[in-house]
Amino acid sequence: MEKITGGEALLLSLIEENVDTIFGYPGGTIMPVYDEMYHYTHRIRHILARHEQGAVHAAQGYARVSGKTGVVIATSGPGATNITTGLADAMIDSTPLVCIVGQVGAPFLGTDAFQETDFIGISMPITKWSYQVTDAAEVSQAIAKAFYIAGSGRPGPVVIDFTKNAQVGRCDFRYQKCSFIRSYVPVPRVKEEEVAAAASAINEAKKPFALVGHGVELAGAEKELVALLEKADIPFGWTLLGKSVVAANHPLNMGMVGMHGSYAPNKKTNECDVLIAVGMRFDDRITSNLNAYARQAKVVHLEIDKAEISKNVKADFPVLASLKESLPLLTQAVAKAEHASWISSFKPYAEHELTKVVTPQLHPSSGDITMGEAVSLISKKADGKAILVTDVGQQQMVAARYFDVNLPRSVVTSGGLGTMGFGLPAAIGAKVAAPDREVALFVGDGGIQMTIQELGTIMQDDVGVKIVLLNNSFLGMVRQWQELFFGKRYVATPMVNPDFVKLAEAYGIRGRRVSERAELEAAADEMFAHKGAYLLEVAVQPEGNVFPMVPAGASLEEIRFE
């Protein structure tokens, strides 16, 4: 068999892993790989981002929607360091990525050569695994191992640091997928006694409440979860990343929990007698003050990552296993139940929120357009079938509250890291992963300008993303905190913005700005009727706030409505 270069071995390895799309940006030390790519464009699509951060966020969006591992290629030095934000984001949100970065030749390592950085040292704390390939013969084995680690157990990002000499060196190519690594146990074996104890606690519960997290989606266990909830008649709330696990219109769905979550599920967290956490990690944005969080409840925690068990909230009944395995066993073990009176007790809190927050936000009698009414109207046009992508900030929280999704893998947002600039490139990746579905991006005037150059990627690759820019001429979430907690001292939050519609048009993207309520519906219809990418800029309340809100460090009982 004729020997091939390490660069070609990389591409053949990716093909063996069924990779169909790469997001990347070329440069000097990765040039041999791109040269080999010339011969494989018919087998792998390359999306040229306008910045490496855009490439990694696009790969995240692709991975989150497709369920596959996203692939990124970048050059060394600044090319590699530009993906670090995406790596950190993917690590905390458990998104599977394989990121291949160029590196100077092995003889030059440690010499401060041009565009050399110790990217293994930089990336190690924010990846599941980082490995440097210095010989072409290592390539196929390293890639196989990378895909196994990135996609197995609790997923996450992996970095392969690829020296230039290994890219041009020659090797025999034989590929064998990896399915075992000694000392790495990605999926713990379920223990029947843990399932039995959890089932007993749920059977004894008079007021059970479930918290649904991103882990359910990662395990592909949406149907298994619904079977448990329906059999035991358990109302549930969801974390931001758990939004699309169960359809918005499910009768047991009580809404989002946490800092900007709904009143009823937040209140009932501190009233339930058994709290069932499913694939979530009790982030501080969910719990706020731990000393006042669900102290009355016995806690059942179904989780794949041992590090999350009792990390923040003590689990009385942990079930450490894949949700795909543990949920059916738990459903089999629990008794069929009925909790009608408990479920009906959520209603007064929901009605209070409807009066105090939802109605004024969705049906204002006068004044500027609110974020809520814009999101709600576009949600109705999408009819629960679109993929929701958001940036980070007020629009993120409003979209989470008022945009309905009824299909799995339909929410892409930056949860744990809260990365402004995430939205636009992530929407590109989401649309590439699901070209036949509408992708609705909600982004603010601050966040869009962090990665606005990715409009060029949309133009070049004809990516039909619907961009809804909610423009309040502020860094809105920071301004809200300045208003509520810093005496309205608006320092460094007012924004002087460009003409976004003209910018979009410069990239060949159709756009329209709306500032009058009467124009909003027609503009939304025009956006969805247009076949390609579209930017709808909506001028919204400059000083609108997102409520309810649990102030940082407060208890869930201290929720604010104004």
Coordinates of C-alpha atoms in Angstrom, one line a residue:
M1 CA 0.0 0.0 0.0
E2 CA 1.4 3.4 -1.0
K3 CA 2.3 5.7 1.9
I4 CA 0.3 8.9 2.3
T5 CA 0.9 12.2 4.0
G6 CA -0.2 12.9 7.6
G7 CA -2.5 15.6 6.2
E8 CA -4.3 13.1 3.9
A9 CA -4.4 10.6 6.8
L10 CA -6.3 13.2 8.8
L11 CA -8.9 13.7 6.1
L12 CA -9.3 10.0 5.5
S13 CA -9.7 9.5 9.3
L14 CA -12.4 12.2 9.4
I15 CA -14.2 10.4 6.5
E16 CA -14.0 7.2 8.5
E17 CA -15.8 9.0 11.4
N18 CA -18.6 10.1 8.9
V19 CA -17.6 13.7 9.1
D20 CA -19.4 15.7 6.3
T21 CA -18.6 19.3 7.4
I22 CA -15.6 21.1 8.7
F23 CA -15.6 24.7 10.0
G24 CA -12.2 26.3 9.7
Y25 CA -9.8 29.0 8.8
P26 CA -6.4 28.2 7.0
G27 CA -3.0 29.5 7.9
G28 CA 0.7 28.7 7.6
T29 CA 1.2 25.7 9.9
I30 CA -2.0 24.0 8.8
M31 CA -1.5 24.6 5.1
P32 CA -0.5 21.0 4.2
V33 CA -3.9 19.8 5.5
Y34 CA -5.7 22.4 3.4
D35 CA -3.6 21.4 0.4
E36 CA -4.7 17.8 0.8
M37 CA -8.3 19.0 1.3
Y38 CA -8.2 20.2 -2.4
H39 CA -8.7 16.5 -3.4
Y40 CA -11.5 15.8 -0.9
T41 CA -14.0 18.7 -1.4
H42 CA -16.4 16.2 -3.0
R43 CA -16.5 14.3 0.3
I44 CA -16.2 16.9 3.0
R45 CA -17.7 20.4 3.0
H46 CA -15.5 23.1 4.4
I47 CA -17.2 26.2 5.8
L48 CA -14.8 29.2 5.8
A49 CA -15.5 31.3 8.9
R50 CA -14.4 34.9 9.1
H51 CA -12.7 34.3 12.4
E52 CA -11.7 31.2 14.3
Q53 CA -14.1 32.0 17.1
G54 CA -16.9 32.0 14.5
A55 CA -15.7 28.5 13.3
V56 CA -15.8 26.9 16.7
H57 CA -19.2 28.4 17.6
A58 CA -20.6 27.3 14.3
A59 CA -19.3 23.8 15.0
Q60 CA -21.0 23.9 18.4
G61 CA -24.3 24.8 16.7
Y62 CA -23.8 22.0 14.2
A63 CA -23.1 19.5 17.0
R64 CA -26.0 20.6 19.1
V65 CA -28.6 20.2 16.3
S66 CA -27.2 17.2 14.5
G67 CA -26.1 15.1 17.5
K68 CA -22.8 14.5 15.8
T69 CA -19.3 15.7 16.8
G70 CA -18.4 19.1 15.4
V71 CA -15.1 19.5 13.7
V72 CA -12.9 22.6 13.6
I73 CA -9.6 23.2 11.8
A74 CA -7.4 26.3 12.6
T75 CA -3.7 27.3 12.3
S76 CA -1.3 27.7 15.2
G77 CA -0.6 30.6 17.4
P78 CA -3.5 33.2 17.2
G79 CA -5.5 30.8 15.1
A80 CA -5.5 28.3 18.0
T81 CA -5.9 30.8 20.7
N82 CA -8.9 32.3 18.9
I83 CA -10.8 29.1 19.5
T84 CA -10.3 29.0 23.3
T85 CA -13.5 30.7 24.1
G86 CA -15.4 28.1 22.1
L87 CA -13.6 25.3 23.8
A88 CA -14.5 26.7 27.2
D89 CA -18.1 27.1 26.1
A90 CA -18.3 23.6 24.7
M91 CA -16.7 22.1 27.8
I92 CA -19.2 23.6 30.3
D93 CA -22.1 22.9 28.0
S94 CA -21.0 19.4 27.2
T95 CA -20.8 19.8 23.4
P96 CA -18.7 17.3 21.5
L97 CA -16.0 18.9 19.3
V98 CA -12.8 17.7 17.7
C99 CA -10.6 20.8 17.1
I100 CA -7.5 20.2 15.0
V101 CA -4.9 23.1 15.2
G102 CA -1.7 23.4 13.3
Q103 CA 1.6 23.6 15.2
V104 CA 5.2 24.5 14.2
G105 CA 7.4 21.5 13.2
A106 CA 8.6 19.3 16.0
P107 CA 12.2 20.5 15.8
F108 CA 11.0 24.1 16.4
L109 CA 8.9 23.3 19.5
G110 CA 10.0 25.4 22.5
T111 CA 12.0 27.9 20.4
D112 CA 9.4 30.6 20.3
A113 CA 9.1 30.1 16.6
F114 CA 6.7 32.3 14.5
Q115 CA 3.1 31.6 15.6
E116 CA 4.1 29.0 18.2
T117 CA 2.1 28.7 21.4
D118 CA 1.9 25.9 23.9
F119 CA -1.7 25.1 23.0
I120 CA -1.7 21.9 24.8
G121 CA -1.0 23.8 28.0
I122 CA -3.5 26.5 27.2
S123 CA -6.3 24.1 26.2
M124 CA -5.9 21.3 28.8
P125 CA -8.1 22.9 31.5
I126 CA -11.0 23.5 29.1
T127 CA -11.0 20.2 27.1
K128 CA -11.7 16.6 27.8
W129 CA -8.4 15.7 26.2
S130 CA -5.6 17.5 24.4
Y131 CA -2.9 15.7 22.5
Q132 CA 0.0 16.7 20.3
V133 CA 0.7 14.6 17.1
T134 CA 4.4 14.8 16.1
D135 CA 4.6 11.9 13.7
A136 CA 2.4 11.0 10.7
A137 CA 2.1 7.5 12.0
E138 CA 0.1 8.7 15.0
V139 CA -2.6 10.5 13.1
S140 CA -5.3 7.8 12.6
Q141 CA -5.0 6.5 16.1
A142 CA -5.1 10.0 17.6
I143 CA -8.2 11.0 15.6
A144 CA -10.0 7.7 16.5
K145 CA -9.3 8.4 20.2
A146 CA -10.4 12.0 19.9
F147 CA -13.8 11.2 18.5
Y148 CA -14.4 8.5 21.1
I149 CA -13.5 10.8 23.9
A150 CA -15.4 13.8 22.5
G151 CA -18.6 11.9 21.9
S152 CA -18.8 9.3 24.7
G153 CA -20.1 9.6 28.2
R154 CA -20.6 13.3 29.1
P155 CA -19.5 14.9 25.8
G156 CA -17.0 17.7 25.4
P157 CA -14.3 19.2 23.3
V158 CA -11.0 17.6 22.3
V159 CA -7.9 19.3 20.8
I160 CA -5.4 17.7 18.4
D161 CA -2.2 19.8 18.1
F162 CA -0.8 18.8 14.7
T163 CA 2.8 19.6 14.1
K164 CA 3.7 20.6 10.5
N165 CA 6.3 17.8 10.1
A166 CA 3.6 15.3 11.0
Q167 CA 1.3 16.8 8.3
V168 CA 3.9 16.4 5.5
G169 CA 5.5 13.1 6.8
R170 CA 4.4 9.9 5.2
C171 CA 2.7 6.9 6.8
D172 CA 0.7 3.7 6.1
F173 CA -3.0 4.3 6.6
R174 CA -5.2 1.9 8.5
Y175 CA -8.1 3.2 10.5
Q176 CA -9.8 1.5 13.4
K177 CA -12.5 3.2 15.4
C178 CA -11.8 3.5 19.1
S179 CA -14.3 2.0 21.5
F180 CA -12.1 1.5 24.6
I181 CA -9.4 3.3 26.6
R182 CA -8.0 1.8 29.7
S183 CA -8.9 3.8 32.8
Y184 CA -11.6 5.8 30.9
V185 CA -15.1 4.7 31.9
P186 CA -17.4 7.2 30.1
V187 CA -20.7 5.3 31.0
P188 CA -21.0 4.0 34.6
R189 CA -22.8 0.8 35.0
V190 CA -26.3 1.3 36.5
K191 CA -26.8 -0.1 39.9
E192 CA -30.1 -1.7 40.6
E193 CA -30.1 -0.7 44.2
E194 CA -29.8 3.0 43.3
V195 CA -32.7 2.8 40.9
A196 CA -34.8 0.9 43.6
A197 CA -34.0 3.6 46.2
A198 CA -34.9 6.4 43.9
A199 CA -38.1 4.7 42.8
S200 CA -39.1 4.2 46.5
A201 CA -38.6 7.9 47.2
I202 CA -40.7 8.9 44.2
N203 CA -43.4 6.4 45.1
E204 CA -43.7 7.9 48.6
A205 CA -43.8 11.5 47.3
K206 CA -46.9 13.6 47.6
K207 CA -45.5 16.6 45.9
P208 CA -42.8 15.4 43.4
F209 CA -41.2 17.9 41.1
A210 CA -38.6 17.2 38.3
L211 CA -35.9 19.4 36.9
V212 CA -35.0 18.6 33.3
G213 CA -31.6 19.4 32.0
H214 CA -29.4 19.2 28.9
G215 CA -28.2 15.7 29.8
V216 CA -31.5 14.2 28.6
E217 CA -30.9 15.6 25.1
L218 CA -27.3 14.5 25.1
A219 CA -28.4 11.0 26.0
G220 CA -31.2 11.0 23.4
A221 CA -33.5 10.0 26.2
E222 CA -36.4 12.4 25.6
K223 CA -39.0 9.7 25.1
E224 CA -37.8 7.8 28.1
L225 CA -38.1 10.9 30.3
V226 CA -41.6 11.6 29.2
A227 CA -42.6 8.0 30.0
L228 CA -41.4 8.4 33.6
L229 CA -43.0 11.8 34.0
E230 CA -46.4 10.7 32.7
K231 CA -46.5 7.4 34.6
A232 CA -45.7 9.0 37.9
D233 CA -47.6 12.2 37.1
I234 CA -44.7 14.5 37.9
P235 CA -44.8 18.2 37.0
F236 CA -41.4 19.5 35.7
G237 CA -39.4 22.6 35.1
W238 CA -36.5 22.9 32.7
T239 CA -33.1 24.5 32.6
L240 CA -32.1 26.8 29.8
L241 CA -30.4 24.0 27.9
G242 CA -33.2 21.6 28.7
K243 CA -35.8 23.7 27.0
S244 CA -36.4 21.5 24.0
V245 CA -36.3 18.1 25.8
V246 CA -40.1 18.0 26.2
A247 CA -42.6 19.9 24.0
A248 CA -43.6 23.3 25.2
N249 CA -47.3 22.3 25.1
H250 CA -46.9 19.2 27.3
P251 CA -49.4 19.5 30.2
L252 CA -46.8 18.7 32.9
N253 CA -44.5 21.4 31.6
M254 CA -44.4 24.2 34.2
G255 CA -41.7 26.4 32.5
M256 CA -38.1 27.4 33.0
V257 CA -36.5 27.5 36.4
G258 CA -33.7 29.8 37.6
M259 CA -32.8 33.4 37.7
H260 CA -35.2 34.5 35.0
G261 CA -37.4 31.4 35.2
S262 CA -41.1 31.3 35.8
Y263 CA -42.7 31.9 39.2
A264 CA -44.5 28.6 39.7
P265 CA -41.6 26.2 39.1
N266 CA -39.2 28.3 41.1
K267 CA -41.7 28.6 44.0
K268 CA -42.5 24.9 43.9
T269 CA -38.9 23.9 44.0
N270 CA -39.0 25.1 47.6
E271 CA -42.3 23.3 48.3
C272 CA -41.9 19.9 46.8
D273 CA -41.1 16.9 49.0
V274 CA -39.0 15.0 46.3
L275 CA -36.9 16.9 43.8
I276 CA -35.9 14.8 40.8
A277 CA -32.9 16.2 38.9
V278 CA -32.5 14.6 35.5
G279 CA -29.3 15.4 33.6
M280 CA -28.6 18.8 35.1
R281 CA -25.8 20.1 37.4
F282 CA -27.5 22.5 39.8
D283 CA -25.8 25.6 38.3
D284 CA -25.9 28.7 40.5
R285 CA -28.2 30.4 37.9
I286 CA -30.7 27.6 38.8
T287 CA -30.2 27.4 42.6
S288 CA -29.1 30.9 43.6
N289 CA -28.6 30.8 47.4
L290 CA -27.8 27.2 48.1
N291 CA -28.5 27.6 51.8
A292 CA -32.1 28.4 51.0
Y293 CA -32.6 26.0 48.1
A294 CA -35.0 23.0 48.3
R295 CA -34.0 22.3 51.9
Q296 CA -37.3 20.5 52.6
A297 CA -36.9 18.1 49.7
K298 CA -35.3 14.7 49.3
V299 CA -33.2 14.9 46.2
V300 CA -33.1 12.2 43.5
H301 CA -30.3 13.0 41.0
L302 CA -29.9 11.0 37.7
E303 CA -26.6 11.9 36.2
I304 CA -23.8 10.3 34.1
D305 CA -20.9 12.4 35.5
K306 CA -19.9 11.4 39.0
A307 CA -18.3 14.8 39.6
E308 CA -21.8 16.4 39.5
I309 CA -23.3 14.2 42.2
S310 CA -23.6 16.2 45.4
K311 CA -21.3 18.8 44.1
N312 CA -23.7 21.7 44.8
V313 CA -26.8 20.0 46.1
K314 CA -26.6 16.9 48.2
A315 CA -28.2 13.9 46.4
D316 CA -30.1 11.7 48.8
F317 CA -30.7 9.2 46.1
P318 CA -28.1 9.4 43.3
V319 CA -28.4 7.2 40.2
L320 CA -25.1 7.3 38.4
A321 CA -25.6 6.0 34.8
S322 CA -26.6 6.9 31.3
L323 CA -30.1 8.3 31.3
K324 CA -30.9 6.1 28.3
E325 CA -30.4 3.2 30.6
S326 CA -31.5 4.5 34.0
L327 CA -34.7 6.2 33.0
P328 CA -36.5 3.1 31.6
L329 CA -35.4 1.1 34.7
L330 CA -36.8 3.8 37.0
T331 CA -40.0 4.1 35.0
Q332 CA -40.5 0.3 35.3
A333 CA -39.9 0.6 39.1
V334 CA -42.1 3.5 40.0
A335 CA -45.8 3.1 40.6
K336 CA -48.4 4.7 38.4
A337 CA -49.5 7.8 40.3
E338 CA -51.8 10.8 40.2
H339 CA -51.0 14.2 41.7
A340 CA -53.8 16.4 40.5
S341 CA -54.1 18.6 43.5
W342 CA -50.3 19.2 43.7
I343 CA -50.2 20.0 39.9
S344 CA -53.2 22.4 40.3
S345 CA -51.3 24.2 43.0
F346 CA -48.9 25.6 40.4
K347 CA -51.8 27.5 38.7
P348 CA -52.1 30.5 41.1
Y349 CA -48.4 31.3 40.8
A350 CA -48.7 31.0 37.0
E351 CA -51.7 33.4 37.0
H352 CA -49.9 35.9 39.2
E353 CA -46.9 35.9 36.7
L354 CA -49.4 36.2 33.8
T355 CA -50.9 39.3 35.4
K356 CA -47.7 41.0 36.6
V357 CA -45.2 40.1 33.8
V358 CA -46.5 38.1 30.8
T359 CA -49.5 40.2 29.8
P360 CA -47.7 43.6 30.0
Q361 CA -44.8 42.1 28.1
L362 CA -46.7 40.3 25.3
H363 CA -49.7 42.7 25.0
P364 CA -48.5 46.3 25.9
S365 CA -51.1 48.9 25.5
S366 CA -48.7 51.6 24.2
G367 CA -45.1 52.6 24.0
D368 CA -42.2 51.0 22.3
I369 CA -42.2 47.4 21.1
T370 CA -41.2 45.0 23.9
M371 CA -38.8 42.1 23.4
G372 CA -41.5 39.7 24.6
E373 CA -44.1 40.7 22.0
A374 CA -41.5 40.5 19.2
V375 CA -40.4 37.0 20.3
S376 CA -43.9 35.8 20.9
L377 CA -45.1 36.9 17.5
I378 CA -42.2 35.3 15.7
S379 CA -42.8 32.1 17.7
K380 CA -46.3 31.9 16.5
K381 CA -45.2 32.3 12.9
A382 CA -42.7 29.4 13.5
D383 CA -45.4 27.2 15.0
G384 CA -43.1 25.3 17.3
K385 CA -41.1 23.8 14.5
A386 CA -38.1 26.1 14.2
I387 CA -34.7 25.8 15.8
L388 CA -34.2 28.5 18.3
V389 CA -30.7 30.0 18.5
T390 CA -29.8 32.9 20.8
D391 CA -26.9 35.1 21.7
V392 CA -26.4 36.0 25.4
G393 CA -28.3 38.7 27.3
Q394 CA -31.8 39.9 27.7
Q395 CA -32.9 38.5 24.3
Q396 CA -31.6 35.1 25.4
M397 CA -33.8 35.1 28.5
V398 CA -36.9 36.5 26.7
A399 CA -36.5 34.0 23.9
A400 CA -36.2 31.2 26.4
R401 CA -39.4 32.3 28.0
Y402 CA -41.6 33.1 25.0
F403 CA -40.4 31.1 22.0
D404 CA -42.0 27.7 21.9
V405 CA -40.3 24.6 20.5
N406 CA -41.9 21.3 20.2
L407 CA -39.2 19.2 18.6
P408 CA -36.0 17.7 20.1
R409 CA -32.6 19.4 19.6
S410 CA -34.2 22.7 18.8
V411 CA -32.4 25.1 21.2
V412 CA -28.9 26.3 20.7
T413 CA -27.6 28.8 23.3
S414 CA -24.5 29.4 25.4
G415 CA -25.6 28.4 28.9
G416 CA -22.7 27.9 31.3
L417 CA -20.2 30.3 29.9
G418 CA -22.6 32.9 28.7
T419 CA -20.6 33.9 25.6
M420 CA -21.7 37.0 23.8
G421 CA -21.1 36.6 20.1
F422 CA -22.1 33.0 20.2
G423 CA -25.4 33.4 18.5
L424 CA -24.6 34.4 14.9
P425 CA -22.0 31.7 14.1
A426 CA -23.9 29.1 16.1
A427 CA -27.0 29.8 14.0
I428 CA -24.9 29.1 10.9
G429 CA -23.8 25.7 12.2
A430 CA -27.4 24.9 13.2
K431 CA -28.7 25.7 9.7
V432 CA -25.9 23.7 8.1
A433 CA -26.9 20.7 10.3
A434 CA -30.6 21.1 9.5
P435 CA -31.0 22.8 6.1
D436 CA -34.7 21.9 5.8
R437 CA -35.7 23.6 9.1
E438 CA -36.1 27.2 9.8
V439 CA -33.4 28.6 12.2
A440 CA -34.5 31.7 14.1
L441 CA -31.7 33.6 15.8
F442 CA -32.4 36.2 18.5
V443 CA -29.5 38.5 19.1
G444 CA -28.9 41.9 20.7
D445 CA -27.1 44.9 19.3
G446 CA -24.1 44.2 21.5
G447 CA -23.7 40.5 20.9
I448 CA -24.1 40.6 17.1
Q449 CA -21.2 43.1 16.8
M450 CA -18.8 40.7 18.5
T451 CA -19.0 38.2 15.6
I452 CA -20.7 40.3 12.9
Q453 CA -18.1 39.4 10.4
E454 CA -19.7 36.0 10.1
L455 CA -22.3 37.6 7.9
G456 CA -19.6 37.0 5.3
T457 CA -19.8 33.2 6.0
I458 CA -23.6 33.4 5.5
M459 CA -23.0 35.2 2.2
Q460 CA -20.4 32.9 0.8
D461 CA -22.1 29.6 1.8
D462 CA -25.7 30.8 1.3
V463 CA -26.9 29.9 4.8
G464 CA -30.5 30.8 5.2
V465 CA -30.6 32.0 8.8
K466 CA -33.4 34.2 10.0
I467 CA -31.7 36.9 12.2
V468 CA -33.9 38.8 14.6
L469 CA -31.9 41.7 16.0
L470 CA -33.6 43.1 19.1
N471 CA -32.0 46.5 19.3
N472 CA -32.4 48.5 22.5
S473 CA -29.2 50.6 22.0
F474 CA -27.8 49.2 25.2
L475 CA -25.8 46.3 26.6
G476 CA -29.2 45.4 28.0
M477 CA -28.6 42.8 30.7
V478 CA -25.7 44.8 32.2
R479 CA -27.9 48.0 32.0
Q480 CA -30.7 46.1 33.8
W481 CA -28.3 45.3 36.7
Q482 CA -27.0 48.9 36.7
E483 CA -30.7 50.1 37.0
L484 CA -31.7 47.6 39.8
F485 CA -28.5 47.3 41.8
F486 CA -26.2 50.2 40.9
G487 CA -28.4 53.3 41.1
K488 CA -29.0 53.7 37.4
R489 CA -25.4 54.6 36.8
Y490 CA -25.2 53.6 33.1
V491 CA -21.5 53.4 32.6
A492 CA -20.2 51.7 29.3
T493 CA -23.6 50.3 28.5
P494 CA -25.2 52.8 26.0
M495 CA -24.5 51.7 22.4
V496 CA -24.0 53.9 19.4
N497 CA -24.8 51.5 16.6
P498 CA -24.3 51.3 12.8
D499 CA -27.1 50.9 10.3
F500 CA -27.5 47.1 10.6
V501 CA -29.8 46.8 7.6
K502 CA -27.2 48.5 5.4
L503 CA -24.5 46.2 6.8
A504 CA -26.6 43.2 6.0
E505 CA -27.3 44.4 2.5
A506 CA -23.5 44.9 2.0
Y507 CA -23.2 41.2 2.6
G508 CA -26.1 40.4 0.2
I509 CA -28.5 39.7 3.0
R510 CA -32.0 41.1 2.8
G511 CA -33.0 43.3 5.8
R512 CA -35.6 45.5 7.3
R513 CA -35.9 47.7 10.4
V514 CA -39.1 48.0 12.3
S515 CA -39.9 50.5 15.0
E516 CA -43.7 50.6 14.9
R517 CA -45.8 47.9 16.4
A518 CA -48.2 48.0 13.4
E519 CA -45.4 46.9 11.1
L520 CA -44.1 44.0 13.1
E521 CA -46.3 41.2 11.8
A522 CA -45.9 42.0 8.2
A523 CA -42.1 42.2 8.6
A524 CA -42.1 38.7 10.3
D525 CA -44.2 37.3 7.4
E526 CA -41.8 38.8 4.9
M527 CA -38.8 37.3 6.8
F528 CA -40.2 33.8 6.8
A529 CA -41.4 34.1 3.2
H530 CA -37.9 35.0 2.0
K531 CA -36.0 31.9 1.0
G532 CA -32.5 33.0 2.0
A533 CA -30.9 34.7 5.0
Y534 CA -32.8 37.7 6.4
L535 CA -32.1 40.3 9.1
L536 CA -35.1 41.7 10.9
E537 CA -34.0 44.6 13.2
V538 CA -36.7 45.4 15.8
A539 CA -36.2 48.6 17.7
V540 CA -37.4 47.7 21.2
Q541 CA -37.8 49.5 24.6
P542 CA -34.4 51.1 25.4
E543 CA -34.8 50.4 29.1
G544 CA -37.0 47.3 29.1
N545 CA -36.2 44.7 31.8
V546 CA -36.5 40.9 32.0
F547 CA -38.7 39.7 34.8
P548 CA -39.3 37.6 36.9
M549 CA -35.8 37.8 38.3
V550 CA -34.1 36.2 41.3
P551 CA -31.2 38.6 42.3
A552 CA -27.8 36.9 42.4
G553 CA -27.3 35.3 45.8
A554 CA -30.9 35.7 46.9
S555 CA -33.2 32.8 47.6
L556 CA -35.9 31.6 45.2
E557 CA -38.4 33.1 47.6
E558 CA -37.0 36.6 46.9
I559 CA -38.1 36.6 43.2
R560 CA -38.8 40.1 41.8
F561 CA -41.5 41.1 39.3
E562 CA -40.3 44.7 38.9

